[in-house]
């Protein structure tokens, strides 16, 4: 079943067995082509192994199949951050936040994108918001570098 392959892929992914994870997510997609979660999961593995074009393609498909899936926007935004496409990343983080206003990771990641563009005031605002929701990693980093109070 597609669900079984998706679960097996997730298990392989958690053990760092990237190729096996990709194979299982691909089998899940073949069995159930409208399984947004299998595309999302496969995109996560592609992102992890720096196959960024494939990751974006899979996140695009996950979003097409389920436009209200905030995690797909957030993950695609992270991939765009890696590719230095900060405007696209910020757009995705905005979409994730619209869908999930309490998504600390999306605020954190958008803050990072703002910092990378040199928009430090916006970056501080976002990482402070993320920290107020319990995710303080980026705020601690930028404070240690003299940004944000």
Coordinates of C-alpha atoms in Angstrom, one line a residue:
X1 CA 0.0 0.0 0.0
X2 CA 1.1 3.6 -0.5
X3 CA 0.7 4.3 3.2
X4 CA 3.1 1.4 4.0
X5 CA 5.7 2.6 1.6
X6 CA 5.4 6.1 3.0
X7 CA 5.9 4.9 6.5
X8 CA 8.8 2.7 5.4
X9 CA 10.3 5.7 3.6
X10 CA 10.0 7.8 6.8
X11 CA 11.7 5.0 8.8
X12 CA 14.6 4.9 6.3
X13 CA 14.8 8.7 6.3
X14 CA 15.1 8.8 10.1
X15 CA 17.9 6.2 10.0
X16 CA 19.8 8.3 7.3
X17 CA 19.2 5.7 4.6
X18 CA 18.4 8.3 2.0
X19 CA 18.4 6.1 -1.1
X20 CA 16.0 3.6 0.5
X21 CA 13.8 6.4 1.7
X22 CA 13.7 7.9 -1.8
X23 CA 12.8 4.5 -3.3
X24 CA 10.0 4.0 -0.9
X25 CA 8.5 7.4 -1.3
X26 CA 8.6 7.0 -5.0
X27 CA 6.8 3.7 -4.7
X28 CA 4.2 5.4 -2.6
X29 CA 3.7 8.0 -5.3
X30 CA 3.4 5.5 -8.0
X31 CA 0.7 3.7 -6.1
X32 CA -1.1 6.8 -5.1
X33 CA -0.2 9.8 -7.3
X34 CA -2.3 12.2 -5.3
X35 CA -0.4 11.5 -2.0
X36 CA 0.8 15.0 -1.0
X37 CA 2.6 13.6 2.0
X38 CA 4.7 11.2 -0.1
X39 CA 5.8 14.1 -2.3
X40 CA 6.6 16.3 0.8
X41 CA 8.6 13.5 2.4
X42 CA 10.5 12.8 -0.8
X43 CA 11.2 16.5 -1.1
X44 CA 12.6 16.5 2.4
X45 CA 15.1 13.8 1.5
X46 CA 16.1 15.5 -1.7
X47 CA 16.6 18.7 0.3
X48 CA 18.8 16.8 2.8
X49 CA 21.0 15.4 0.1
X50 CA 21.2 18.8 -1.7
X51 CA 19.2 17.8 -4.8
X52 CA 17.4 21.1 -4.5
X53 CA 15.7 21.2 -7.9
X54 CA 14.0 17.8 -7.1
X55 CA 13.1 19.0 -3.6
X56 CA 11.4 22.2 -5.0
X57 CA 9.6 20.1 -7.6
X58 CA 8.3 17.7 -5.0
X59 CA 7.3 20.6 -2.6
X60 CA 5.5 22.2 -5.6
X61 CA 3.5 19.0 -6.2
X62 CA 2.7 18.7 -2.5
X63 CA 1.4 22.3 -2.5
X64 CA -0.6 21.7 -5.7
X65 CA -2.2 18.6 -4.2
X66 CA -2.8 20.3 -0.8
X67 CA -2.6 24.1 -1.0
X68 CA -3.2 24.5 2.7
X69 CA -0.2 22.4 3.9
X70 CA 2.0 25.0 5.7
X71 CA 4.9 22.6 6.2
X72 CA 5.4 22.3 2.4
X73 CA 5.6 26.1 2.0
X74 CA 8.0 26.3 4.9
X75 CA 10.2 23.5 3.6
X76 CA 10.2 25.0 0.0
X77 CA 11.2 28.3 1.6
X78 CA 14.1 26.6 3.3
X79 CA 15.3 25.2 0.0
X80 CA 15.0 28.7 -1.6
X81 CA 17.1 30.0 1.3
X82 CA 19.8 27.5 0.5
X83 CA 19.7 28.6 -3.1
X84 CA 20.0 32.3 -2.1
X85 CA 16.5 33.0 -3.5
X86 CA 15.5 35.0 -0.5
X87 CA 12.5 36.8 -2.1
X88 CA 10.9 33.4 -3.0
X89 CA 11.7 32.1 0.4
X90 CA 10.1 35.0 2.2
X91 CA 7.0 34.6 0.0
X92 CA 6.8 30.9 1.1
X93 CA 7.3 31.7 4.7
X94 CA 4.5 34.4 4.5
X95 CA 2.2 31.7 3.0
X96 CA 3.1 29.3 5.8
X97 CA 2.4 32.0 8.4
X98 CA -0.9 32.8 6.8
X99 CA -1.9 29.2 7.0
X100 CA -0.5 28.7 10.5
X101 CA -0.1 32.0 12.4
X102 CA 1.6 30.2 15.3
X103 CA 4.3 28.5 13.2
X104 CA 7.5 29.5 15.0
X105 CA 9.7 27.8 12.4
X106 CA 8.2 29.9 9.6
X107 CA 8.9 33.1 11.6
X108 CA 12.4 31.9 12.4
X109 CA 13.2 30.9 8.8
X110 CA 11.7 34.2 7.4
X111 CA 13.9 36.1 9.9
X112 CA 17.0 34.3 8.5
X113 CA 16.0 35.2 5.0
X114 CA 15.6 38.8 6.0
X115 CA 19.0 38.8 7.6
X116 CA 20.5 37.3 4.5
X117 CA 19.0 40.2 2.5
X118 CA 20.4 42.7 5.0
X119 CA 17.0 43.6 6.4
X120 CA 18.1 43.2 10.0
X121 CA 15.2 45.0 11.6
X122 CA 12.7 42.7 9.9
X123 CA 14.9 39.7 10.8
X124 CA 15.0 40.7 14.4
X125 CA 11.3 41.1 14.6
X126 CA 10.7 37.6 13.1
X127 CA 13.3 35.7 15.2
X128 CA 11.9 37.5 18.3
X129 CA 8.4 36.4 17.4
X130 CA 9.7 32.8 16.9
X131 CA 11.3 32.9 20.3
X132 CA 8.1 34.2 21.9
X133 CA 6.6 30.9 20.6
X134 CA 9.3 28.8 22.1
X135 CA 11.9 28.5 19.2
X136 CA 14.9 30.7 20.1
X137 CA 17.8 29.2 18.2
X138 CA 18.2 32.0 15.6
X139 CA 17.6 34.8 18.1
X140 CA 20.3 33.4 20.3
X141 CA 22.7 33.3 17.3
X142 CA 22.0 36.8 16.1
X143 CA 22.2 38.2 19.6
X144 CA 25.7 36.6 20.0
X145 CA 26.7 38.4 16.8
X146 CA 25.5 41.8 18.0
X147 CA 22.1 41.9 16.3
X148 CA 18.8 42.3 18.0
X149 CA 18.5 43.3 21.7

